[in-house]
Coordinates of C-alpha atoms in Angstrom, one line a residue:
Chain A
X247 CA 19.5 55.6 50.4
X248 CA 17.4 57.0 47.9
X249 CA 14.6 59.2 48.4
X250 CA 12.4 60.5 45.9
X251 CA 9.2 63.4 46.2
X252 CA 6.5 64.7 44.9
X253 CA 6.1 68.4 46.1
X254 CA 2.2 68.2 46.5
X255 CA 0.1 65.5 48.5
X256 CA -3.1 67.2 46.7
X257 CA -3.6 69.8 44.0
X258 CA -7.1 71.5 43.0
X259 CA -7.3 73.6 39.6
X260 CA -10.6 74.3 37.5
X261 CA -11.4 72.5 34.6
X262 CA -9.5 73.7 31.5
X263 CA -6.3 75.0 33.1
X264 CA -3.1 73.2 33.0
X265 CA -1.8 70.9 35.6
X266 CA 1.5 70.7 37.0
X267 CA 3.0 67.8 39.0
X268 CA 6.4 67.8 40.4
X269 CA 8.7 65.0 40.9
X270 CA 12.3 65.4 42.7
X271 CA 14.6 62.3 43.9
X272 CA 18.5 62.4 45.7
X273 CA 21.2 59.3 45.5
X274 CA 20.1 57.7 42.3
X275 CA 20.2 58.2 38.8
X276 CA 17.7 56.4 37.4
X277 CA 17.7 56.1 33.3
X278 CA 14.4 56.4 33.1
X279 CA 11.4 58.4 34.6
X280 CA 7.9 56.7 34.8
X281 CA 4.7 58.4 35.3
X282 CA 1.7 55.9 36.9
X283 CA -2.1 57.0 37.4
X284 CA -3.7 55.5 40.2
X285 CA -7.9 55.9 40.7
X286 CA -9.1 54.8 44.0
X287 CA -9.4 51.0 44.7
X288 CA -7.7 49.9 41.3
X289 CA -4.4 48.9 40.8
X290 CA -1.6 52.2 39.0
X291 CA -1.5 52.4 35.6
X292 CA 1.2 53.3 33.6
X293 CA 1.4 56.8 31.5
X294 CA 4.9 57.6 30.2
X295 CA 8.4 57.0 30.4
X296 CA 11.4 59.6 29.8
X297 CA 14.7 58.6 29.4
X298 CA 17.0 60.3 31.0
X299 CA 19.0 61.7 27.5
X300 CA 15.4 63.0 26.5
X301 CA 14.3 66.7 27.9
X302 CA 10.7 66.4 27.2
X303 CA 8.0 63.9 26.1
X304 CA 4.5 64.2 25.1
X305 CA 1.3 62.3 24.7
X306 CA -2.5 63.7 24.0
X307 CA -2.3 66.0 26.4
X308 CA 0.7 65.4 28.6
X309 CA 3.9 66.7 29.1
X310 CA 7.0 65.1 31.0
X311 CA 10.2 67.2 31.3
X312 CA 13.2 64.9 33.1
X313 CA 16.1 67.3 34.3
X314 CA 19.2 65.2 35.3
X315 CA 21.0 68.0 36.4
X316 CA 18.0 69.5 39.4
X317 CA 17.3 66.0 39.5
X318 CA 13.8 66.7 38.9
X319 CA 10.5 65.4 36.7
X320 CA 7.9 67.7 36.0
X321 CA 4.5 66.1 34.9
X322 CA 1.7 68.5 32.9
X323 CA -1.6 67.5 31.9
X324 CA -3.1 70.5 30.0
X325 CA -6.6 71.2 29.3
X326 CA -7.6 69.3 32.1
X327 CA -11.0 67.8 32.7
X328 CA -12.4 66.1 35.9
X329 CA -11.9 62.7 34.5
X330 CA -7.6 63.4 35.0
X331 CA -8.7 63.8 38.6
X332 CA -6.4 60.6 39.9
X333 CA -3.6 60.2 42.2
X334 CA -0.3 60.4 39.7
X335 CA 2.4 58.7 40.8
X336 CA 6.3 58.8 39.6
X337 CA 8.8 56.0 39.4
X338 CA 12.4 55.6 39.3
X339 CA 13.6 52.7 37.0
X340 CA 17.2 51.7 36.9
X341 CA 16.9 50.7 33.4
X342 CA 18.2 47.5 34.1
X343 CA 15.4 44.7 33.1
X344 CA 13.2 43.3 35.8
X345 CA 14.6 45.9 38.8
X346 CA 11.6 46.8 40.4
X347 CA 10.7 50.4 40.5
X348 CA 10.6 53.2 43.4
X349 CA 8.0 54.8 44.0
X350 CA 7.2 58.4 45.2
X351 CA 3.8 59.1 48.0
X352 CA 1.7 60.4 44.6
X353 CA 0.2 64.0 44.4
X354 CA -3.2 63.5 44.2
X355 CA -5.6 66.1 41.4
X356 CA -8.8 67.1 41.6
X357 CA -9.9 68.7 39.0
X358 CA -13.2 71.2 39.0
X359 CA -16.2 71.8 36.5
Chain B
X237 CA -5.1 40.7 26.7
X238 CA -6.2 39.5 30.7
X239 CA -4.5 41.7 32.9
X240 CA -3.2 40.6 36.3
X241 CA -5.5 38.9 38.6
X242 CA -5.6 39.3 42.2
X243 CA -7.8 37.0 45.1
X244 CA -9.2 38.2 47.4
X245 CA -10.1 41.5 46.5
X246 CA -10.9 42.8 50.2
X247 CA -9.8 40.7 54.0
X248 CA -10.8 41.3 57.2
X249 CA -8.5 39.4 60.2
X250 CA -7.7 39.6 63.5
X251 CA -4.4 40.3 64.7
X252 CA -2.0 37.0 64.6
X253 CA -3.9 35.1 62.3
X254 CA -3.1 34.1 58.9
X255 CA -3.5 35.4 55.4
X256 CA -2.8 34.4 51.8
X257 CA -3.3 36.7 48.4
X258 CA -3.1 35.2 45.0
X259 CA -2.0 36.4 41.9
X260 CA -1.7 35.2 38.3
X261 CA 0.2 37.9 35.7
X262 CA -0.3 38.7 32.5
X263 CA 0.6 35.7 30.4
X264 CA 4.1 35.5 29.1
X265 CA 5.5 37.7 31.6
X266 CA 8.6 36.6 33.4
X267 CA 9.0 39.0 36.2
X268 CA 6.2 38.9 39.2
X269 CA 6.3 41.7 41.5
X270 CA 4.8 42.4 45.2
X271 CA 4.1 45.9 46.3
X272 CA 2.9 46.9 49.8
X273 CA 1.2 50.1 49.3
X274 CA 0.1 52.3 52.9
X275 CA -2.5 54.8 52.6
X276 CA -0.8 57.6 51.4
X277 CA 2.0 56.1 50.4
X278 CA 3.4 55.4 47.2
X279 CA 3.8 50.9 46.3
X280 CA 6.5 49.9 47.8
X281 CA 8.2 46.6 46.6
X282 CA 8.4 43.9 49.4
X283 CA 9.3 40.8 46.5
X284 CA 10.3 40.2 42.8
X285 CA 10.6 36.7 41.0
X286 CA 12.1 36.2 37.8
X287 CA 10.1 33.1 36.7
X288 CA 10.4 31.1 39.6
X289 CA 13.6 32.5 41.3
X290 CA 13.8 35.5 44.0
X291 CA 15.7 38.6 42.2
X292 CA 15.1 40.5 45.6
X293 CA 13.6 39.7 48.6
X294 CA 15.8 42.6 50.9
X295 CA 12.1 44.9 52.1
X296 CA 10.2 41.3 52.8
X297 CA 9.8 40.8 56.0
X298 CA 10.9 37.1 56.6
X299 CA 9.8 36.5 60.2
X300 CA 6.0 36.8 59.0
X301 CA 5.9 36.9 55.2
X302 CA 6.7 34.7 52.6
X303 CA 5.7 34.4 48.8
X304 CA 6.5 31.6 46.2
X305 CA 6.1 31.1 42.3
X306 CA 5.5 27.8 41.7
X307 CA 6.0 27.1 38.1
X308 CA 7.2 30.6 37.2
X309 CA 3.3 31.7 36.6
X310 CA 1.1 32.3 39.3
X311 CA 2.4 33.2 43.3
X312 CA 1.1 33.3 46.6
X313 CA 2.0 36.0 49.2
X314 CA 1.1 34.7 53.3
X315 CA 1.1 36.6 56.0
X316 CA 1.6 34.9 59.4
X317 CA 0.8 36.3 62.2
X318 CA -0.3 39.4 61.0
X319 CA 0.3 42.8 62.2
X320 CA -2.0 45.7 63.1
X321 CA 0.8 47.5 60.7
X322 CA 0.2 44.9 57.8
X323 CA -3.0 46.6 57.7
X324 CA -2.3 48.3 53.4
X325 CA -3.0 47.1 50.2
X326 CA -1.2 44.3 48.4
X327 CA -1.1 44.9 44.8
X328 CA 0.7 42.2 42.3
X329 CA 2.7 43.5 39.2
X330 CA 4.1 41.5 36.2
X331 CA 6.8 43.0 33.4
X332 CA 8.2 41.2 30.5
X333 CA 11.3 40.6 30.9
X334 CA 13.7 42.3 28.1
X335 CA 17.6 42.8 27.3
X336 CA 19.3 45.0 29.5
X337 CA 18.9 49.0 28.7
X338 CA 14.9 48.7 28.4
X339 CA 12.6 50.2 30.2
X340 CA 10.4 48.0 32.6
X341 CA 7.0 49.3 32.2
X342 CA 4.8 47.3 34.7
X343 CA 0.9 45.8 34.6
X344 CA -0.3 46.2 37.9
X345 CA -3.5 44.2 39.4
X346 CA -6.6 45.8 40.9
X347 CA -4.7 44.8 44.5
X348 CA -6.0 43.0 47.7
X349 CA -7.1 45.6 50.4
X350 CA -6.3 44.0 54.0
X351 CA -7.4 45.1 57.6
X352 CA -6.0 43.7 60.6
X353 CA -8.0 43.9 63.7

């Protein structure tokens, strides 16, 4: 079946650095990559999507990278501030329309002042 | 643009009693979605409707939950008896519904945080 992981149940950094999330899944190749930010007590919201013929996508101040090959997604938020401090949460989406998506645990970011 | 609504927002029940959540999408969305999410666990889906119809019902489980979509809008997911394990929070999801090869980006709802006693 598939499985998909996110390295880190928690990560701390100091204000200003750059984060890094990590997304890996096995037995599925999804076409696309989707990136959710979850606060506590609301419902995930969704950040960005990579497809899996793109290397990299940006917006503001993230970064996704989608490696078909390792089978991995890496997630960056740089400059970060303690508002980014979320749960993130990556998706696998089969590309096909309505298919629900999979879901990794989340790595949850704190981010220091 | 409303987002997706979800009733109640918190329950509190005893072990084998009964529970319904409510949910209305985002309007003009065809696809409803129900996610069971765990603390510390990542939404997982237990039901999907494409306007009225089941896509895939295979992680709902059909001995004490059930969910319809009357009407193709809003839905109703029940609980009965419920569980100690139910015990998570139920959050509702709606996507529009596009041609095959698009992405399905999805609007979730605040969710429905139950406790079973």
């Amino acid at each position: 079946s598939q499985k998909i992981e996110q390295n880190s149940e928690a990560l701390n950094i100091q204000e200003g650095k750059t984060a890094t999330l990590t997304c890996n899944y096995t037995n599925y190749s999804p076409a696309y990559l989707q990136w959710y930010r979850q606060d506590p007590g609301r419902g995930p919201v969704f950040l960005l999507l990579i497809r899996e013929n793109e290397k990299e996508k940006r917006k503001e101040r993230l970064k996704v990278t989608f490696d078909t090959t390792l089978k991995q997604s890496l997630f960056h938020i740089t400059a970060s501030q303690p508002a980014d401090s979320a749960t993130y949460l990556c998706a696998l989406d089969s590309g096909y329309a309505g298919t629900a998506l999979i879901f990794g645990k989340g790595t949850t970011l704190s981010v220091s002042s | 643009e409303a987002g997706v609504a979800q009733s109640p927002r918190y329950k509190i029940i005893e072990k084998r009693q009964s529970v319904a959540f409510w949910c209305n999408p985002i309007s003009g969305h065809a696809t409803l979605y129900w996610y069971q999410q765990i603390l510390g666990q990542g939404p997982k889906l237990l039901i999907q409707f494409q306007n009225n119809g089941v896509v895939d019902d295979s992680q709902l489980p059909k001995d004490r939950f059930s969910a319809e979509r009357l009407k193709g809008v809003d839905s109703t997911l029940k609980i009965q008896p419920a569980k100690l394990e139910d015990s998570a929070v139920y959050l509702c999801a709606s996507s529009l519904v596009t041609s095959g090869g698009s992405y399905n980006e999805q609007f979730f709802g605040p969710g429905t945080r139950l406790t079973v006693l």
